């Protein structure tokens, strides 16, 4: 249902790309005396709600940090459960993604995922490839530093790039996100004020929004609040406030 708050969103000033560090599943579970896996399972409900809401609101790109390159170091039982949940999510949501004209994409060291997961992932990407309204990107086995290392390797392995020609766009083109706009709004749930190796290059000028809400409690209205907060900010990109105002007046 469209809430009152939602009507305050300026459709002309929507972030083109929203990236979310979905954090706090474990704490949500602990607060309820449940096991951590229950927190991850509950977090899936938030994923469903937020992906649908983003598409309804007209967001073109949403990226969810679902599993970091460092998360492999968690107990095997938790890693296994997360992989199972991921597979389950993809199988269950594919039809809805197609219905919602949402294209699935994935970034990270996908070759490190268990075969059963990467198979379902590849299939779902293929099945949803005609989605035109929104691109949902899952960051899986993803690390921002790993991404930069992989980009440098690709540049050095090829013979297309001469040292003199390297500029910022060269780096951008070799990142996993080459075909996406940079995130305008970066949301982190659970109150942690850190990037945890997420989109280090791409977030250079992202507006950061941290909420204490734990990911399993994060729903459509929280996304709406984050967008409204984003729209209230002045993005200066190094310019003075006066320069920005002059530009807006043009
Ligand atoms: C985020 O929740 C999910 C993943 C990192 C996979 P956490 O599992 O990190 O939850 P907390 O931070 O321990 O509460
Ligand atoms: C970041 O959360 C990774 C994901 C949300 C997938 P973490 O819970 O792994 O990050 P830290 O350990 O608090 O930095
Ligand atoms: Mg965490």
PDB file of C-alpha atoms and ligand atoms in Angstrom:
ATOM      1  CA  UNK A   1       0.000   0.000   0.000  1.00  0.00           C
ATOM      2  CA  UNK A   2       1.244   3.470  -0.839  1.00  0.00           C
ATOM      3  CA  UNK A   3       1.933   5.292   2.429  1.00  0.00           C
ATOM      4  CA  UNK A   4       1.613   9.040   2.968  1.00  0.00           C
ATOM      5  CA  UNK A   5       5.356   9.416   3.359  1.00  0.00           C
ATOM      6  CA  UNK A   6       5.853   7.990  -0.102  1.00  0.00           C
ATOM      7  CA  UNK A   7       3.951  10.819  -1.726  1.00  0.00           C
ATOM      8  CA  UNK A   8       6.732  13.211  -0.638  1.00  0.00           C
ATOM      9  CA  UNK A   9       9.278  11.492  -2.864  1.00  0.00           C
ATOM     10  CA  UNK A  10      10.395  13.723  -5.732  1.00  0.00           C
ATOM     11  CA  UNK A  11      10.276  11.450  -8.777  1.00  0.00           C
ATOM     12  CA  UNK A  12      12.613  13.815 -10.627  1.00  0.00           C
ATOM     13  CA  UNK A  13      15.365  13.373  -8.051  1.00  0.00           C
ATOM     14  CA  UNK A  14      15.411   9.636  -7.522  1.00  0.00           C
ATOM     15  CA  UNK A  15      18.776   7.983  -6.929  1.00  0.00           C
ATOM     16  CA  UNK A  16      19.608   6.069 -10.108  1.00  0.00           C
ATOM     17  CA  UNK A  17      21.348   3.385  -8.086  1.00  0.00           C
ATOM     18  CA  UNK A  18      20.762   2.363  -4.471  1.00  0.00           C
ATOM     19  CA  UNK A  19      23.258   0.000  -2.845  1.00  0.00           C
ATOM     20  CA  UNK A  20      22.506  -1.662   0.491  1.00  0.00           C
ATOM     21  CA  UNK A  21      24.779  -3.272   3.054  1.00  0.00           C
ATOM     22  CA  UNK A  22      22.236  -5.612   4.626  1.00  0.00           C
ATOM     23  CA  UNK A  23      23.540  -6.006   8.155  1.00  0.00           C
ATOM     24  CA  UNK A  24      22.199  -7.106  11.530  1.00  0.00           C
ATOM     25  CA  UNK A  25      20.600 -10.487  10.863  1.00  0.00           C
ATOM     26  CA  UNK A  26      22.610 -12.142  13.628  1.00  0.00           C
ATOM     27  CA  UNK A  27      21.743  -9.463  16.185  1.00  0.00           C
ATOM     28  CA  UNK A  28      18.076  -9.582  15.235  1.00  0.00           C
ATOM     29  CA  UNK A  29      18.102 -13.313  15.949  1.00  0.00           C
ATOM     30  CA  UNK A  30      20.064 -12.973  19.176  1.00  0.00           C
ATOM     31  CA  UNK A  31      17.617 -10.368  20.469  1.00  0.00           C
ATOM     32  CA  UNK A  32      14.867 -12.928  20.001  1.00  0.00           C
ATOM     33  CA  UNK A  33      16.870 -15.855  21.389  1.00  0.00           C
ATOM     34  CA  UNK A  34      16.920 -17.492  17.980  1.00  0.00           C
ATOM     35  CA  UNK A  35      19.837 -18.960  16.045  1.00  0.00           C
ATOM     36  CA  UNK A  36      21.660 -16.753  13.522  1.00  0.00           C
ATOM     37  CA  UNK A  37      20.207 -18.687  10.577  1.00  0.00           C
ATOM     38  CA  UNK A  38      16.702 -17.616  11.600  1.00  0.00           C
ATOM     39  CA  UNK A  39      17.937 -14.053  11.282  1.00  0.00           C
ATOM     40  CA  UNK A  40      19.147 -14.709   7.747  1.00  0.00           C
ATOM     41  CA  UNK A  41      15.830 -16.363   6.879  1.00  0.00           C
ATOM     42  CA  UNK A  42      13.926 -13.354   8.198  1.00  0.00           C
ATOM     43  CA  UNK A  43      16.282 -11.088   6.266  1.00  0.00           C
ATOM     44  CA  UNK A  44      15.067 -12.728   3.047  1.00  0.00           C
ATOM     45  CA  UNK A  45      11.632 -11.255   3.710  1.00  0.00           C
ATOM     46  CA  UNK A  46      13.221  -7.821   3.794  1.00  0.00           C
ATOM     47  CA  UNK A  47      14.971  -8.551   0.505  1.00  0.00           C
ATOM     48  CA  UNK A  48      11.636  -9.401  -1.117  1.00  0.00           C
ATOM     49  CA  UNK A  49       9.925  -6.322   0.292  1.00  0.00           C
ATOM     50  CA  UNK A  50      12.739  -3.923  -0.599  1.00  0.00           C
ATOM     51  CA  UNK A  51      13.268  -5.233  -4.133  1.00  0.00           C
ATOM     52  CA  UNK A  52       9.554  -4.897  -4.909  1.00  0.00           C
ATOM     53  CA  UNK A  53       9.390  -1.462  -3.299  1.00  0.00           C
ATOM     54  CA  UNK A  54      12.424  -0.210  -5.222  1.00  0.00           C
ATOM     55  CA  UNK A  55      10.881  -1.294  -8.496  1.00  0.00           C
ATOM     56  CA  UNK A  56       7.515   0.324  -7.590  1.00  0.00           C
ATOM     57  CA  UNK A  57       9.267   3.570  -6.702  1.00  0.00           C
ATOM     58  CA  UNK A  58      11.032   3.679 -10.059  1.00  0.00           C
ATOM     59  CA  UNK A  59      14.594   2.899  -8.978  1.00  0.00           C
ATOM     60  CA  UNK A  60      16.658   1.664 -11.930  1.00  0.00           C
ATOM     61  CA  UNK A  61      19.430  -0.151 -10.085  1.00  0.00           C
ATOM     62  CA  UNK A  62      19.532  -1.783  -6.688  1.00  0.00           C
ATOM     63  CA  UNK A  63      22.555  -3.649  -5.393  1.00  0.00           C
ATOM     64  CA  UNK A  64      22.465  -5.826  -2.300  1.00  0.00           C
ATOM     65  CA  UNK A  65      25.605  -6.825  -0.423  1.00  0.00           C
ATOM     66  CA  UNK A  66      24.575 -10.369   0.418  1.00  0.00           C
ATOM     67  CA  UNK A  67      27.852 -12.185   1.082  1.00  0.00           C
ATOM     68  CA  UNK A  68      31.321 -10.701   1.381  1.00  0.00           C
ATOM     69  CA  UNK A  69      34.637 -12.231   0.380  1.00  0.00           C
ATOM     70  CA  UNK A  70      35.402 -12.216   4.118  1.00  0.00           C
ATOM     71  CA  UNK A  71      32.151 -13.971   5.111  1.00  0.00           C
ATOM     72  CA  UNK A  72      33.650 -17.321   3.980  1.00  0.00           C
ATOM     73  CA  UNK A  73      35.530 -17.251   7.291  1.00  0.00           C
ATOM     74  CA  UNK A  74      32.308 -17.671   9.274  1.00  0.00           C
ATOM     75  CA  UNK A  75      31.474 -21.114  10.734  1.00  0.00           C
ATOM     76  CA  UNK A  76      30.832 -23.651   7.964  1.00  0.00           C
ATOM     77  CA  UNK A  77      27.311 -24.310   9.203  1.00  0.00           C
ATOM     78  CA  UNK A  78      26.418 -20.631   8.746  1.00  0.00           C
ATOM     79  CA  UNK A  79      28.087 -20.382   5.322  1.00  0.00           C
ATOM     80  CA  UNK A  80      26.257 -23.535   4.180  1.00  0.00           C
ATOM     81  CA  UNK A  81      22.937 -22.190   5.424  1.00  0.00           C
ATOM     82  CA  UNK A  82      23.497 -18.858   3.657  1.00  0.00           C
ATOM     83  CA  UNK A  83      24.250 -20.662   0.388  1.00  0.00           C
ATOM     84  CA  UNK A  84      21.095 -22.770   0.766  1.00  0.00           C
ATOM     85  CA  UNK A  85      19.018 -19.675   1.462  1.00  0.00           C
ATOM     86  CA  UNK A  86      20.460 -17.941  -1.557  1.00  0.00           C
ATOM     87  CA  UNK A  87      19.565 -20.869  -3.808  1.00  0.00           C
ATOM     88  CA  UNK A  88      16.105 -21.006  -2.286  1.00  0.00           C
ATOM     89  CA  UNK A  89      15.600 -17.268  -2.811  1.00  0.00           C
ATOM     90  CA  UNK A  90      16.591 -17.459  -6.477  1.00  0.00           C
ATOM     91  CA  UNK A  91      14.340 -20.423  -7.202  1.00  0.00           C
ATOM     92  CA  UNK A  92      11.415 -18.895  -5.386  1.00  0.00           C
ATOM     93  CA  UNK A  93      11.732 -15.346  -6.707  1.00  0.00           C
ATOM     94  CA  UNK A  94      12.522 -15.878 -10.397  1.00  0.00           C
ATOM     95  CA  UNK A  95       8.927 -15.704 -11.556  1.00  0.00           C
ATOM     96  CA  UNK A  96       8.272 -12.579  -9.539  1.00  0.00           C
ATOM     97  CA  UNK A  97      11.403 -10.940 -10.972  1.00  0.00           C
ATOM     98  CA  UNK A  98      10.231 -11.697 -14.505  1.00  0.00           C
ATOM     99  CA  UNK A  99       6.744 -10.425 -13.680  1.00  0.00           C
ATOM    100  CA  UNK A 100       8.294  -7.230 -12.286  1.00  0.00           C
ATOM    101  CA  UNK A 101      10.517  -6.735 -15.337  1.00  0.00           C
ATOM    102  CA  UNK A 102      13.562  -6.986 -13.066  1.00  0.00           C
ATOM    103  CA  UNK A 103      16.845  -8.248 -14.465  1.00  0.00           C
ATOM    104  CA  UNK A 104      19.108 -10.169 -12.099  1.00  0.00           C
ATOM    105  CA  UNK A 105      22.846  -9.520 -12.106  1.00  0.00           C
ATOM    106  CA  UNK A 106      25.644 -10.669  -9.800  1.00  0.00           C
ATOM    107  CA  UNK A 107      29.062  -9.272  -8.902  1.00  0.00           C
ATOM    108  CA  UNK A 108      31.921 -10.794  -6.922  1.00  0.00           C
ATOM    109  CA  UNK A 109      34.169 -13.815  -7.207  1.00  0.00           C
ATOM    110  CA  UNK A 110      31.255 -15.930  -8.389  1.00  0.00           C
ATOM    111  CA  UNK A 111      33.598 -18.800  -9.282  1.00  0.00           C
ATOM    112  CA  UNK A 112      34.004 -19.372  -5.531  1.00  0.00           C
ATOM    113  CA  UNK A 113      30.311 -20.143  -5.016  1.00  0.00           C
ATOM    114  CA  UNK A 114      29.257 -23.795  -4.705  1.00  0.00           C
ATOM    115  CA  UNK A 115      28.289 -25.202  -8.108  1.00  0.00           C
ATOM    116  CA  UNK A 116      24.655 -25.741  -7.130  1.00  0.00           C
ATOM    117  CA  UNK A 117      24.368 -22.050  -6.289  1.00  0.00           C
ATOM    118  CA  UNK A 118      26.231 -20.723  -9.321  1.00  0.00           C
ATOM    119  CA  UNK A 119      24.125 -22.935 -11.617  1.00  0.00           C
ATOM    120  CA  UNK A 120      20.870 -21.545 -10.231  1.00  0.00           C
ATOM    121  CA  UNK A 121      22.325 -18.052 -10.309  1.00  0.00           C
ATOM    122  CA  UNK A 122      23.368 -18.342 -13.952  1.00  0.00           C
ATOM    123  CA  UNK A 123      19.965 -19.782 -14.886  1.00  0.00           C
ATOM    124  CA  UNK A 124      18.108 -16.987 -13.099  1.00  0.00           C
ATOM    125  CA  UNK A 125      20.248 -14.317 -14.737  1.00  0.00           C
ATOM    126  CA  UNK A 126      19.473 -15.887 -18.119  1.00  0.00           C
ATOM    127  CA  UNK A 127      15.740 -16.189 -17.385  1.00  0.00           C
ATOM    128  CA  UNK A 128      15.408 -12.569 -16.269  1.00  0.00           C
ATOM    129  CA  UNK A 129      17.659 -10.973 -18.873  1.00  0.00           C
ATOM    130  CA  UNK A 130      14.813  -9.208 -20.671  1.00  0.00           C
ATOM    131  CA  UNK A 131      13.800  -7.267 -17.555  1.00  0.00           C
ATOM    132  CA  UNK A 132      13.822  -3.586 -18.484  1.00  0.00           C
ATOM    133  CA  UNK A 133      12.518  -1.734 -15.436  1.00  0.00           C
ATOM    134  CA  UNK A 134      15.148  -2.506 -12.813  1.00  0.00           C
ATOM    135  CA  UNK A 135      18.482  -4.273 -12.412  1.00  0.00           C
ATOM    136  CA  UNK A 136      18.877  -6.165  -9.150  1.00  0.00           C
ATOM    137  CA  UNK A 137      22.531  -6.920  -8.486  1.00  0.00           C
ATOM    138  CA  UNK A 138      23.575  -9.364  -5.783  1.00  0.00           C
ATOM    139  CA  UNK A 139      27.093  -8.885  -4.440  1.00  0.00           C
ATOM    140  CA  UNK A 140      28.245 -12.417  -3.658  1.00  0.00           C
ATOM    141  CA  UNK A 141      31.688 -13.454  -2.482  1.00  0.00           C
ATOM    142  CA  UNK A 142      32.266  -9.771  -3.137  1.00  0.00           C
ATOM    143  CA  UNK A 143      35.031  -7.550  -1.841  1.00  0.00           C
ATOM    144  CA  UNK A 144      35.871  -4.064  -3.062  1.00  0.00           C
ATOM    145  CA  UNK A 145      39.625  -4.633  -2.763  1.00  0.00           C
ATOM    146  CA  UNK A 146      39.315  -8.032  -4.447  1.00  0.00           C
ATOM    147  CA  UNK A 147      37.427  -6.294  -7.262  1.00  0.00           C
ATOM    148  CA  UNK A 148      40.232  -3.776  -7.753  1.00  0.00           C
ATOM    149  CA  UNK A 149      42.833  -6.574  -7.701  1.00  0.00           C
ATOM    150  CA  UNK A 150      40.820  -8.463 -10.332  1.00  0.00           C
ATOM    151  CA  UNK A 151      40.574  -5.315 -12.452  1.00  0.00           C
ATOM    152  CA  UNK A 152      44.338  -4.733 -12.353  1.00  0.00           C
ATOM    153  CA  UNK A 153      44.934  -8.367 -13.300  1.00  0.00           C
ATOM    154  CA  UNK A 154      42.597  -8.068 -16.282  1.00  0.00           C
ATOM    155  CA  UNK A 155      44.263  -4.852 -17.426  1.00  0.00           C
ATOM    156  CA  UNK A 156      47.736  -6.358 -17.177  1.00  0.00           C
ATOM    157  CA  UNK A 157      46.716  -9.630 -18.832  1.00  0.00           C
ATOM    158  CA  UNK A 158      45.355  -7.835 -21.903  1.00  0.00           C
ATOM    159  CA  UNK A 159      47.284  -5.780 -24.414  1.00  0.00           C
ATOM    160  CA  UNK A 160      44.626  -3.116 -24.926  1.00  0.00           C
ATOM    161  CA  UNK A 161      45.635  -0.605 -22.255  1.00  0.00           C
ATOM    162  CA  UNK A 162      48.830   1.420 -22.444  1.00  0.00           C
ATOM    163  CA  UNK A 163      50.095   3.031 -19.209  1.00  0.00           C
ATOM    164  CA  UNK A 164      49.700   6.553 -20.640  1.00  0.00           C
ATOM    165  CA  UNK A 165      46.057   5.980 -21.498  1.00  0.00           C
ATOM    166  CA  UNK A 166      44.997   4.889 -17.997  1.00  0.00           C
ATOM    167  CA  UNK A 167      42.479   7.209 -16.397  1.00  0.00           C
ATOM    168  CA  UNK A 168      39.543   6.812 -14.004  1.00  0.00           C
ATOM    169  CA  UNK A 169      37.232   5.518 -16.692  1.00  0.00           C
ATOM    170  CA  UNK A 170      39.758   2.778 -17.538  1.00  0.00           C
ATOM    171  CA  UNK A 171      39.562   1.492 -13.972  1.00  0.00           C
ATOM    172  CA  UNK A 172      35.757   1.778 -13.922  1.00  0.00           C
ATOM    173  CA  UNK A 173      35.493  -0.226 -17.130  1.00  0.00           C
ATOM    174  CA  UNK A 174      37.437  -3.128 -15.651  1.00  0.00           C
ATOM    175  CA  UNK A 175      35.435  -3.370 -12.449  1.00  0.00           C
ATOM    176  CA  UNK A 176      32.551  -5.854 -12.050  1.00  0.00           C
ATOM    177  CA  UNK A 177      30.205  -2.867 -12.243  1.00  0.00           C
ATOM    178  CA  UNK A 178      31.373  -1.601 -15.658  1.00  0.00           C
ATOM    179  CA  UNK A 179      27.849  -1.462 -17.069  1.00  0.00           C
ATOM    180  CA  UNK A 180      26.168   0.180 -14.064  1.00  0.00           C
ATOM    181  CA  UNK A 181      25.925   3.743 -12.779  1.00  0.00           C
ATOM    182  CA  UNK A 182      27.740   4.418  -9.493  1.00  0.00           C
ATOM    183  CA  UNK A 183      25.588   4.200  -6.369  1.00  0.00           C
ATOM    184  CA  UNK A 184      24.020   7.547  -5.468  1.00  0.00           C
ATOM    185  CA  UNK A 185      22.677   6.292  -2.170  1.00  0.00           C
ATOM    186  CA  UNK A 186      24.453   3.751   0.013  1.00  0.00           C
ATOM    187  CA  UNK A 187      22.372   2.382   2.870  1.00  0.00           C
ATOM    188  CA  UNK A 188      23.761   0.372   5.777  1.00  0.00           C
ATOM    189  CA  UNK A 189      21.460  -1.167   8.342  1.00  0.00           C
ATOM    190  CA  UNK A 190      22.212  -2.061  11.987  1.00  0.00           C
ATOM    191  CA  UNK A 191      24.064   1.135  12.815  1.00  0.00           C
ATOM    192  CA  UNK A 192      27.602   0.183  11.822  1.00  0.00           C
ATOM    193  CA  UNK A 193      29.507   3.145  10.391  1.00  0.00           C
ATOM    194  CA  UNK A 194      31.782   1.295   8.003  1.00  0.00           C
ATOM    195  CA  UNK A 195      31.971   0.117   4.417  1.00  0.00           C
ATOM    196  CA  UNK A 196      33.194  -3.430   5.170  1.00  0.00           C
ATOM    197  CA  UNK A 197      34.929  -3.659   1.791  1.00  0.00           C
ATOM    198  CA  UNK A 198      31.853  -2.700  -0.232  1.00  0.00           C
ATOM    199  CA  UNK A 199      32.074  -0.751  -3.508  1.00  0.00           C
ATOM    200  CA  UNK A 200      35.215   1.129  -2.476  1.00  0.00           C
ATOM    201  CA  UNK A 201      35.814   2.737  -5.857  1.00  0.00           C
ATOM    202  CA  UNK A 202      32.194   3.250  -6.832  1.00  0.00           C
ATOM    203  CA  UNK A 203      31.132   4.865  -3.544  1.00  0.00           C
ATOM    204  CA  UNK A 204      33.530   7.794  -3.830  1.00  0.00           C
ATOM    205  CA  UNK A 205      30.596  10.223  -3.997  1.00  0.00           C
ATOM    206  CA  UNK A 206      27.737   8.094  -2.721  1.00  0.00           C
ATOM    207  CA  UNK A 207      25.488   9.647  -0.089  1.00  0.00           C
ATOM    208  CA  UNK A 208      25.762   7.368   2.927  1.00  0.00           C
ATOM    209  CA  UNK A 209      22.714   6.615   5.047  1.00  0.00           C
ATOM    210  CA  UNK A 210      23.134   4.515   8.174  1.00  0.00           C
ATOM    211  CA  UNK A 211      20.079   3.378  10.084  1.00  0.00           C
ATOM    212  CA  UNK A 212      20.011   1.496  13.374  1.00  0.00           C
ATOM    213  CA  UNK A 213      17.176  -0.656  12.056  1.00  0.00           C
ATOM    214  CA  UNK A 214      18.373  -4.250  11.787  1.00  0.00           C
ATOM    215  CA  UNK A 215      18.069  -5.722   8.300  1.00  0.00           C
ATOM    216  CA  UNK A 216      15.234  -8.200   9.139  1.00  0.00           C
ATOM    217  CA  UNK A 217      13.152  -5.228  10.308  1.00  0.00           C
ATOM    218  CA  UNK A 218      13.899  -3.097   7.240  1.00  0.00           C
ATOM    219  CA  UNK A 219      10.862  -2.716   4.980  1.00  0.00           C
ATOM    220  CA  UNK A 220       9.387  -0.466   2.317  1.00  0.00           C
ATOM    221  CA  UNK A 221       8.843   2.486   4.666  1.00  0.00           C
ATOM    222  CA  UNK A 222      12.493   2.418   5.736  1.00  0.00           C
ATOM    223  CA  UNK A 223      13.565   2.562   2.104  1.00  0.00           C
ATOM    224  CA  UNK A 224      11.203   5.480   1.552  1.00  0.00           C
ATOM    225  CA  UNK A 225      12.733   7.295   4.551  1.00  0.00           C
ATOM    226  CA  UNK A 226      16.247   6.722   3.198  1.00  0.00           C
ATOM    227  CA  UNK A 227      15.266   8.126  -0.214  1.00  0.00           C
ATOM    228  CA  UNK A 228      13.637  11.179   1.388  1.00  0.00           C
ATOM    229  CA  UNK A 229      16.743  11.770   3.456  1.00  0.00           C
ATOM    230  CA  UNK A 230      18.867  11.475   0.311  1.00  0.00           C
ATOM    231  CA  UNK A 231      16.670  14.007  -1.473  1.00  0.00           C
ATOM    232  CA  UNK A 232      17.151  16.510   1.347  1.00  0.00           C
ATOM    233  CA  UNK A 233      20.928  16.600   0.881  1.00  0.00           C
ATOM    234  CA  UNK A 234      23.073  18.831  -1.248  1.00  0.00           C
ATOM    235  CA  UNK A 235      25.555  16.867  -3.343  1.00  0.00           C
ATOM    236  CA  UNK A 236      28.508  19.093  -4.004  1.00  0.00           C
ATOM    237  CA  UNK A 237      31.117  16.840  -5.667  1.00  0.00           C
ATOM    238  CA  UNK A 238      33.880  19.138  -4.472  1.00  0.00           C
ATOM    239  CA  UNK A 239      32.227  22.368  -5.592  1.00  0.00           C
ATOM    240  CA  UNK A 240      31.051  25.133  -3.287  1.00  0.00           C
ATOM    241  CA  UNK A 241      27.420  25.303  -2.220  1.00  0.00           C
ATOM    242  CA  UNK A 242      27.049  28.508  -4.261  1.00  0.00           C
ATOM    243  CA  UNK A 243      28.316  26.850  -7.426  1.00  0.00           C
ATOM    244  CA  UNK A 244      25.873  23.979  -6.961  1.00  0.00           C
ATOM    245  CA  UNK A 245      22.947  26.377  -6.518  1.00  0.00           C
ATOM    246  CA  UNK A 246      23.908  28.281  -9.663  1.00  0.00           C
ATOM    247  CA  UNK A 247      24.010  25.041 -11.628  1.00  0.00           C
ATOM    248  CA  UNK A 248      20.596  23.999 -10.347  1.00  0.00           C
ATOM    249  CA  UNK A 249      19.186  27.333 -11.424  1.00  0.00           C
ATOM    250  CA  UNK A 250      20.260  26.727 -15.037  1.00  0.00           C
TER     251      UNK A 250
HETATM  252  C1  LIG B   1      24.242  -9.634   7.578  1.00  0.00           C
HETATM  253  O1  LIG B   1      23.947  -9.935   8.889  1.00  0.00           O
HETATM  254  C2  LIG B   1      24.250 -10.852   6.675  1.00  0.00           C
HETATM  255  C3  LIG B   1      25.577 -11.252   6.222  1.00  0.00           C
HETATM  256  C4  LIG B   1      26.702 -10.645   6.487  1.00  0.00           C
HETATM  257  C5  LIG B   1      25.644 -12.456   5.404  1.00  0.00           C
HETATM  258  P1  LIG B   1      25.049 -10.453   9.900  1.00  0.00           P
HETATM  259  O2  LIG B   1      25.061 -11.950   9.852  1.00  0.00           O
HETATM  260  O3  LIG B   1      26.359  -9.814   9.669  1.00  0.00           O
HETATM  261  O4  LIG B   1      24.434  -9.977  11.277  1.00  0.00           O
HETATM  262  P2  LIG B   1      25.212  -9.379  12.538  1.00  0.00           P
HETATM  263  O5  LIG B   1      26.056  -8.250  12.042  1.00  0.00           O
HETATM  264  O6  LIG B   1      26.021 -10.487  13.100  1.00  0.00           O
HETATM  265  O7  LIG B   1      24.125  -8.922  13.445  1.00  0.00           O
HETATM  266  C1  LIG B   2      29.044  -6.825   5.605  1.00  0.00           C
HETATM  267  O1  LIG B   2      28.574  -7.241   6.821  1.00  0.00           O
HETATM  268  C2  LIG B   2      28.787  -7.877   4.574  1.00  0.00           C
HETATM  269  C3  LIG B   2      27.400  -8.077   4.199  1.00  0.00           C
HETATM  270  C4  LIG B   2      26.399  -7.374   4.607  1.00  0.00           C
HETATM  271  C5  LIG B   2      27.170  -9.154   3.265  1.00  0.00           C
HETATM  272  P1  LIG B   2      29.511  -7.938   7.903  1.00  0.00           P
HETATM  273  O2  LIG B   2      28.666  -8.215   9.081  1.00  0.00           O
HETATM  274  O3  LIG B   2      30.218  -9.099   7.292  1.00  0.00           O
HETATM  275  O4  LIG B   2      30.581  -6.806   8.175  1.00  0.00           O
HETATM  276  P2  LIG B   2      31.478  -6.522   9.456  1.00  0.00           P
HETATM  277  O5  LIG B   2      32.134  -7.801   9.808  1.00  0.00           O
HETATM  278  O6  LIG B   2      30.560  -6.048  10.527  1.00  0.00           O
HETATM  279  O7  LIG B   2      32.427  -5.456   9.019  1.00  0.00           O
HETATM  280 MG1  LIG B   3      27.235  -8.131  10.397  1.00  0.00          MG
END
